[in-house]
mmCIF file of C-alpha atoms in Angstrom:
data_model
loop_
_atom_site.group_PDB
_atom_site.id
_atom_site.type_symbol
_atom_site.label_atom_id
_atom_site.label_comp_id
_atom_site.label_asym_id
_atom_site.label_seq_id
_atom_site.Cartn_x
_atom_site.Cartn_y
_atom_site.Cartn_z
ATOM 1 C CA MET A 25 31.483 299.480 -136.337
ATOM 2 C CA THR A 26 31.048 303.393 -137.018
ATOM 3 C CA GLY A 27 32.198 304.318 -141.127
ATOM 4 C CA ASP A 28 35.342 306.331 -139.235
ATOM 5 C CA THR A 29 36.762 303.429 -138.044
ATOM 6 C CA LEU A 30 40.444 303.496 -138.593
ATOM 7 C CA VAL A 31 40.765 299.146 -140.327
ATOM 8 C CA CYS A 32 44.814 298.530 -139.808
ATOM 9 C CA LEU A 33 45.974 297.483 -143.161
ATOM 10 C CA THR A 34 49.204 295.364 -143.333
ATOM 11 C CA ASP A 35 50.755 297.852 -145.536
ATOM 12 C CA GLY A 36 50.973 300.199 -142.992
ATOM 13 C CA ARG A 37 47.805 302.567 -143.591
ATOM 14 C CA ARG A 38 44.990 302.755 -141.245
ATOM 15 C CA VAL A 39 42.216 303.412 -143.455
ATOM 16 C CA PRO A 40 38.463 304.285 -142.332
ATOM 17 C CA ILE A 41 36.163 301.006 -143.256
ATOM 18 C CA ASN A 42 33.555 302.867 -145.326
ATOM 19 C CA SER A 43 36.529 303.677 -147.775
ATOM 20 C CA LEU A 44 36.415 300.364 -147.967
ATOM 21 C CA VAL A 45 32.668 299.071 -149.402
ATOM 22 C CA GLY A 46 33.603 296.683 -152.166
ATOM 23 C CA THR A 47 37.048 295.799 -152.099
ATOM 24 C CA ALA A 48 39.287 293.072 -150.271
ATOM 25 C CA PRO A 49 42.003 293.879 -148.234
ATOM 26 C CA GLU A 50 45.060 292.065 -145.965
ATOM 27 C CA VAL A 51 44.695 293.226 -142.581
ATOM 28 C CA PHE A 52 46.184 292.573 -139.457
ATOM 29 C CA ALA A 53 43.458 289.698 -137.672
ATOM 30 C CA MET A 54 44.588 287.584 -134.049
ATOM 31 C CA SER A 55 45.151 284.162 -134.656
ATOM 32 C CA ALA A 56 43.958 281.624 -131.562
ATOM 33 C CA ASP A 57 47.280 281.836 -129.843
ATOM 34 C CA GLY A 58 47.243 285.715 -129.645
ATOM 35 C CA LYS A 59 49.313 286.586 -132.308
ATOM 36 C CA ILE A 60 49.045 289.289 -134.874
ATOM 37 C CA VAL A 61 49.016 288.298 -138.106
ATOM 38 C CA ALA A 62 48.507 288.645 -141.832
ATOM 39 C CA ALA A 63 44.792 287.663 -143.475
ATOM 40 C CA LYS A 64 43.352 288.060 -145.847
ATOM 41 C CA SER A 65 39.644 290.100 -146.259
ATOM 42 C CA GLU A 66 36.572 288.661 -148.045
ATOM 43 C CA ALA A 67 34.439 291.972 -148.142
ATOM 44 C CA VAL A 68 33.685 294.476 -146.382
ATOM 45 C CA TRP A 69 30.399 296.039 -146.562
ATOM 46 C CA ARG A 70 27.350 298.833 -145.383
ATOM 47 C CA VAL A 71 24.916 297.260 -143.104
ATOM 48 C CA GLY A 72 22.706 299.951 -142.351
ATOM 49 C CA ARG A 73 21.750 302.916 -139.856
ATOM 50 C CA ARG A 74 21.907 301.369 -136.083
ATOM 51 C CA ALA A 75 21.911 302.888 -133.018
ATOM 52 C CA VAL A 76 25.597 302.623 -131.657
ATOM 53 C CA VAL A 77 27.197 302.807 -127.843
ATOM 54 C CA ALA A 78 30.466 304.270 -127.752
ATOM 55 C CA ILE A 79 33.750 303.343 -126.249
ATOM 56 C CA ARG A 80 36.290 304.698 -124.360
ATOM 57 C CA THR A 81 39.359 303.666 -123.397
ATOM 58 C CA ALA A 82 42.964 304.681 -121.280
ATOM 59 C CA SER A 83 45.109 304.660 -124.401
ATOM 60 C CA GLY A 84 42.584 307.121 -125.527
ATOM 61 C CA ARG A 85 40.578 305.615 -128.114
ATOM 62 C CA THR A 86 36.758 306.200 -128.738
ATOM 63 C CA ILE A 87 35.098 302.150 -130.408
ATOM 64 C CA ARG A 88 31.489 302.852 -131.749
ATOM 65 C CA ALA A 89 29.993 299.903 -132.521
ATOM 66 C CA THR A 90 26.509 298.812 -131.907
ATOM 67 C CA GLY A 91 25.390 296.712 -129.025
ATOM 68 C CA GLU A 92 25.658 292.660 -130.694
ATOM 69 C CA HIS A 93 29.006 294.008 -132.401
ATOM 70 C CA ARG A 94 31.869 291.715 -130.319
ATOM 71 C CA LEU A 95 35.365 292.180 -128.821
ATOM 72 C CA PHE A 96 38.026 290.679 -127.636
ATOM 73 C CA SER A 97 38.255 291.174 -123.682
ATOM 74 C CA SER A 98 39.597 289.631 -121.107
ATOM 75 C CA ARG A 99 36.987 287.657 -120.226
ATOM 76 C CA GLY A 100 37.049 286.199 -124.121
ATOM 77 C CA TRP A 101 34.797 287.325 -126.762
ATOM 78 C CA SER A 102 32.119 290.321 -125.582
ATOM 79 C CA THR A 103 29.553 291.823 -127.066
ATOM 80 C CA VAL A 104 29.466 295.201 -126.811
ATOM 81 C CA ARG A 105 26.373 295.694 -124.940
ATOM 82 C CA THR A 106 27.887 293.236 -121.698
ATOM 83 C CA LEU A 107 31.438 295.031 -121.933
ATOM 84 C CA ARG A 108 31.457 297.700 -118.628
ATOM 85 C CA GLU A 109 33.612 300.585 -116.701
ATOM 86 C CA GLY A 110 36.567 298.923 -116.305
ATOM 87 C CA ASP A 111 36.749 295.570 -118.163
ATOM 88 C CA HIS A 112 40.001 295.340 -120.730
ATOM 89 C CA LEU A 113 40.010 294.779 -124.480
ATOM 90 C CA ALA A 114 42.575 293.200 -126.723
ATOM 91 C CA LEU A 115 44.598 295.770 -127.937
ATOM 92 C CA ALA A 116 47.384 295.003 -130.611
ATOM 93 C CA ARG A 117 51.337 296.178 -129.466
ATOM 94 C CA ARG A 118 53.253 294.677 -131.825
ATOM 95 C CA LEU A 119 52.160 296.554 -135.317
ATOM 96 C CA PRO A 120 54.778 297.978 -138.291
ATOM 97 C CA GLU A 121 54.396 301.349 -138.409
ATOM 98 C CA PRO A 122 56.350 303.740 -136.568
ATOM 99 C CA ALA A 123 53.184 306.250 -134.037
ATOM 100 C CA PHE A 124 52.419 302.982 -132.906
ATOM 101 C CA ALA A 125 55.166 303.053 -130.854
ATOM 102 C CA GLU A 126 54.101 305.687 -128.731
ATOM 103 C CA VAL A 127 50.146 304.487 -128.609
ATOM 104 C CA GLY A 128 52.210 301.187 -126.848
ATOM 105 C CA ARG A 129 54.169 304.252 -124.603
ATOM 106 C CA HIS A 130 51.375 306.081 -123.397
ATOM 107 C CA ALA A 131 48.717 302.884 -122.858
ATOM 108 C CA THR A 132 51.692 301.775 -120.559
ATOM 109 C CA ALA A 133 51.489 304.862 -118.439
ATOM 110 C CA HIS A 134 47.627 304.832 -117.837
ATOM 111 C CA GLY A 135 47.823 300.836 -117.012
ATOM 112 C CA CYS A 136 46.851 299.008 -119.648
ATOM 113 C CA LEU A 137 48.690 296.352 -119.588
ATOM 114 C CA VAL A 138 48.520 293.947 -117.355
ATOM 115 C CA ASP A 139 49.237 290.221 -116.276
ATOM 116 C CA GLN A 140 46.793 288.949 -114.424
ATOM 117 C CA TYR A 141 44.728 287.653 -116.983
ATOM 118 C CA ALA A 142 46.342 284.357 -117.213
ATOM 119 C CA ALA A 143 43.509 282.332 -118.909
ATOM 120 C CA SER A 144 44.361 284.690 -122.017
ATOM 121 C CA GLY A 145 48.472 284.481 -121.845
ATOM 122 C CA THR A 146 50.801 287.679 -120.637
ATOM 123 C CA THR A 147 52.064 290.132 -123.209
ATOM 124 C CA ASP A 148 55.571 287.590 -123.272
ATOM 125 C CA GLU A 149 53.862 285.282 -124.885
ATOM 126 C CA ASN A 150 51.612 286.783 -127.862
ATOM 127 C CA ASP A 151 51.203 289.763 -129.359
ATOM 128 C CA VAL A 152 48.138 291.963 -127.270
ATOM 129 C CA SER A 153 48.137 293.955 -124.416
ATOM 130 C CA TRP A 154 45.230 295.413 -122.506
ATOM 131 C CA ASP A 155 43.379 298.419 -122.477
ATOM 132 C CA ARG A 156 41.111 299.691 -119.646
ATOM 133 C CA ILE A 157 38.020 301.027 -120.719
ATOM 134 C CA VAL A 158 37.063 304.002 -119.241
ATOM 135 C CA SER A 159 33.603 305.209 -120.630
ATOM 136 C CA ILE A 160 30.741 303.573 -121.966
ATOM 137 C CA ALA A 161 27.614 305.365 -123.736
ATOM 138 C CA PRO A 162 24.911 305.538 -126.202
ATOM 139 C CA ALA A 163 26.081 307.224 -128.613
ATOM 140 C CA GLY A 164 23.024 307.629 -131.222
ATOM 141 C CA GLU A 165 22.457 305.931 -134.328
ATOM 142 C CA GLU A 166 24.862 306.015 -137.388
ATOM 143 C CA ASP A 167 25.743 303.920 -140.692
ATOM 144 C CA VAL A 168 27.366 300.707 -139.543
ATOM 145 C CA PHE A 169 29.541 297.980 -141.543
ATOM 146 C CA ASP A 170 31.933 295.229 -141.148
ATOM 147 C CA LEU A 171 33.952 293.176 -142.566
ATOM 148 C CA THR A 172 34.450 289.094 -143.109
ATOM 149 C CA VAL A 173 37.876 286.758 -142.461
ATOM 150 C CA PRO A 174 37.894 283.576 -142.846
ATOM 151 C CA GLY A 175 40.707 281.960 -140.737
ATOM 152 C CA PRO A 176 41.468 284.228 -137.552
ATOM 153 C CA ALA A 177 37.844 285.885 -138.338
ATOM 154 C CA SER A 178 39.124 288.944 -136.217
ATOM 155 C CA TRP A 179 40.188 292.265 -138.204
ATOM 156 C CA LEU A 180 42.060 295.496 -136.091
ATOM 157 C CA ALA A 181 39.969 298.157 -135.133
ATOM 158 C CA ASP A 182 42.710 300.587 -134.083
ATOM 159 C CA GLY A 183 44.549 298.304 -132.762
ATOM 160 C CA VAL A 184 41.411 296.994 -130.882
ATOM 161 C CA VAL A 185 40.946 293.521 -131.626
ATOM 162 C CA ASN A 186 37.441 293.028 -133.314
ATOM 163 C CA HIS A 187 35.914 289.769 -133.883
ATOM 164 C CA ASN A 188 33.891 289.022 -137.872
ATOM 165 C CA SER A 189 30.702 289.892 -138.338
ATOM 166 C CA GLY A 190 29.430 285.794 -137.746
ATOM 167 C CA ALA A 191 29.009 282.791 -139.318
ATOM 168 C CA LEU A 192 26.022 283.455 -141.899
ATOM 169 C CA GLU A 193 28.573 285.859 -143.949
ATOM 170 C CA GLN A 194 32.049 284.079 -143.414
ATOM 171 C CA ASP A 195 30.268 280.337 -144.823
ATOM 172 C CA ALA A 196 28.412 281.421 -147.177
ATOM 173 C CA ASP A 197 29.019 281.437 -151.092
ATOM 174 C CA VAL A 198 28.650 283.519 -152.497
ATOM 175 C CA ILE A 199 28.038 287.206 -150.432
ATOM 176 C CA MET A 200 27.119 290.301 -153.142
ATOM 177 C CA PHE A 201 25.918 293.644 -151.828
ATOM 178 C CA LEU A 202 23.156 296.257 -153.735
ATOM 179 C CA HIS A 203 24.663 299.933 -153.564
ATOM 180 C CA ARG A 204 23.128 302.800 -155.106
ATOM 181 C CA PRO A 205 25.811 305.867 -155.082
ATOM 182 C CA ALA A 206 23.181 308.376 -156.869
ATOM 183 C CA PHE A 207 20.715 307.738 -154.363
ATOM 184 C CA TYR A 208 22.272 309.453 -151.974
ATOM 185 C CA SER A 209 23.570 312.532 -154.004
ATOM 186 C CA LYS A 210 21.556 315.497 -154.513
ATOM 187 C CA ASP A 211 22.649 316.921 -157.197
ATOM 188 C CA PRO A 212 19.637 317.058 -159.918
ATOM 189 C CA MET A 213 22.110 315.943 -162.885
ATOM 190 C CA GLU A 214 22.241 312.564 -161.205
ATOM 191 C CA GLU A 215 18.929 311.537 -161.872
ATOM 192 C CA GLU A 216 19.699 308.964 -164.918
ATOM 193 C CA ALA A 217 22.400 307.249 -162.109
ATOM 194 C CA ARG A 218 19.294 307.294 -160.172
ATOM 195 C CA LYS A 219 18.177 304.615 -162.062
ATOM 196 C CA THR A 220 21.047 301.637 -162.028
ATOM 197 C CA ALA A 221 22.537 300.505 -159.032
ATOM 198 C CA GLU A 222 26.020 298.675 -158.523
ATOM 199 C CA VAL A 223 25.958 294.946 -157.509
ATOM 200 C CA HIS A 224 29.390 293.944 -155.743
ATOM 201 C CA VAL A 225 30.046 290.460 -155.219
ATOM 202 C CA GLY A 226 32.158 290.516 -152.256
ATOM 203 C CA LYS A 227 32.490 286.596 -151.859
ATOM 204 C CA GLN A 228 32.407 283.651 -154.406
ATOM 205 C CA ARG A 229 33.676 279.898 -153.652
ATOM 206 C CA ASN A 230 33.583 278.945 -156.957
ATOM 207 C CA GLY A 231 33.846 282.816 -159.608
ATOM 208 C CA PRO A 232 35.312 285.926 -159.696
ATOM 209 C CA THR A 233 34.694 288.736 -157.245
ATOM 210 C CA GLY A 234 34.089 291.749 -158.837
ATOM 211 C CA LYS A 235 31.283 294.629 -159.773
ATOM 212 C CA ILE A 236 27.980 294.738 -162.357
ATOM 213 C CA GLU A 237 25.809 297.392 -163.482
ATOM 214 C CA VAL A 238 21.776 296.834 -162.776
ATOM 215 C CA ALA A 239 18.775 298.894 -163.855
ATOM 216 C CA PHE A 240 16.881 299.692 -160.777
ATOM 217 C CA LEU A 241 12.802 300.000 -161.884
ATOM 218 C CA SER A 242 11.999 302.237 -158.760
ATOM 219 C CA GLN A 243 8.093 302.040 -159.836
ATOM 220 C CA TYR A 244 8.404 298.382 -158.455
ATOM 221 C CA ALA A 245 11.262 298.285 -156.386
ATOM 222 C CA ARG A 246 12.702 295.799 -158.336
ATOM 223 C CA PHE A 247 16.139 295.560 -160.545
ATOM 224 C CA GLU A 248 16.653 294.435 -164.071
ATOM 225 C CA ASN A 249 19.539 293.200 -165.623
ATOM 226 C CA LEU A 250 20.733 296.071 -168.243
ATOM 227 C CA ALA A 251 20.871 296.080 -172.107
ATOM 228 C CA ALA A 252 24.170 293.423 -173.047
ATOM 229 C CA GLY A 253 25.750 296.460 -174.586
ATOM 230 C CA ASP A 254 25.205 298.727 -171.263
ATOM 231 C CA ARG A 255 26.794 296.241 -168.842
ATOM 232 C CA GLN A 256 30.686 294.972 -168.059
ATOM 233 C CA PHE A 257 31.836 293.094 -164.866
ATOM 234 C CA GLU A 258 34.497 294.811 -163.487
ATOM 235 C CA PRO A 259 36.576 292.567 -161.358
ATOM 236 C CA PHE A 260 38.585 293.725 -157.606
#
């Protein structure tokens, strides 16, 4: 998903996914029986620069994701590249935030609530409604992000049900990310900072999570430990 994708947090906020990198927020997810539940994420990270597709729905939402990203449609989990205009995406109809009631009325007015998908359950049986896709088009290349939620293996992007990044991250014992924020700065004062990088331990089954600074040796494209006095582990 692109960096401006809004992640629905359990405290009622909708936060851009790119601002959650390196954290493990509590999010909303969809259970196997179609209920919207609270779930603790394990990691949020930047995947890299990828070609993305823009999907616009009848409720006015625009979703931008890679072709391999999975969304829950009326046919079940579907990759973005297999979706077509007229398909329906699962949309949470119960979120603890006042603005969502207006979104729900707008969705109903555009025919997004349907009951003909018996295999997926009707809106009386679960917490999702269906939002019709009105257009799908390539949208260039952008930095994309993802997050992992154990258990429900899903999360809500502005109410739309998204799948986890995949079993690789979910099953791994340790997930670590390298981040070099100074690399993207043009400020000459950041020259010293470019010699370091952050290692984010987003998931570790048998140890702490957090971040630590390491040295970056650009001439060798290699990362090394900083001197003992210069490094400090910061828990999330």
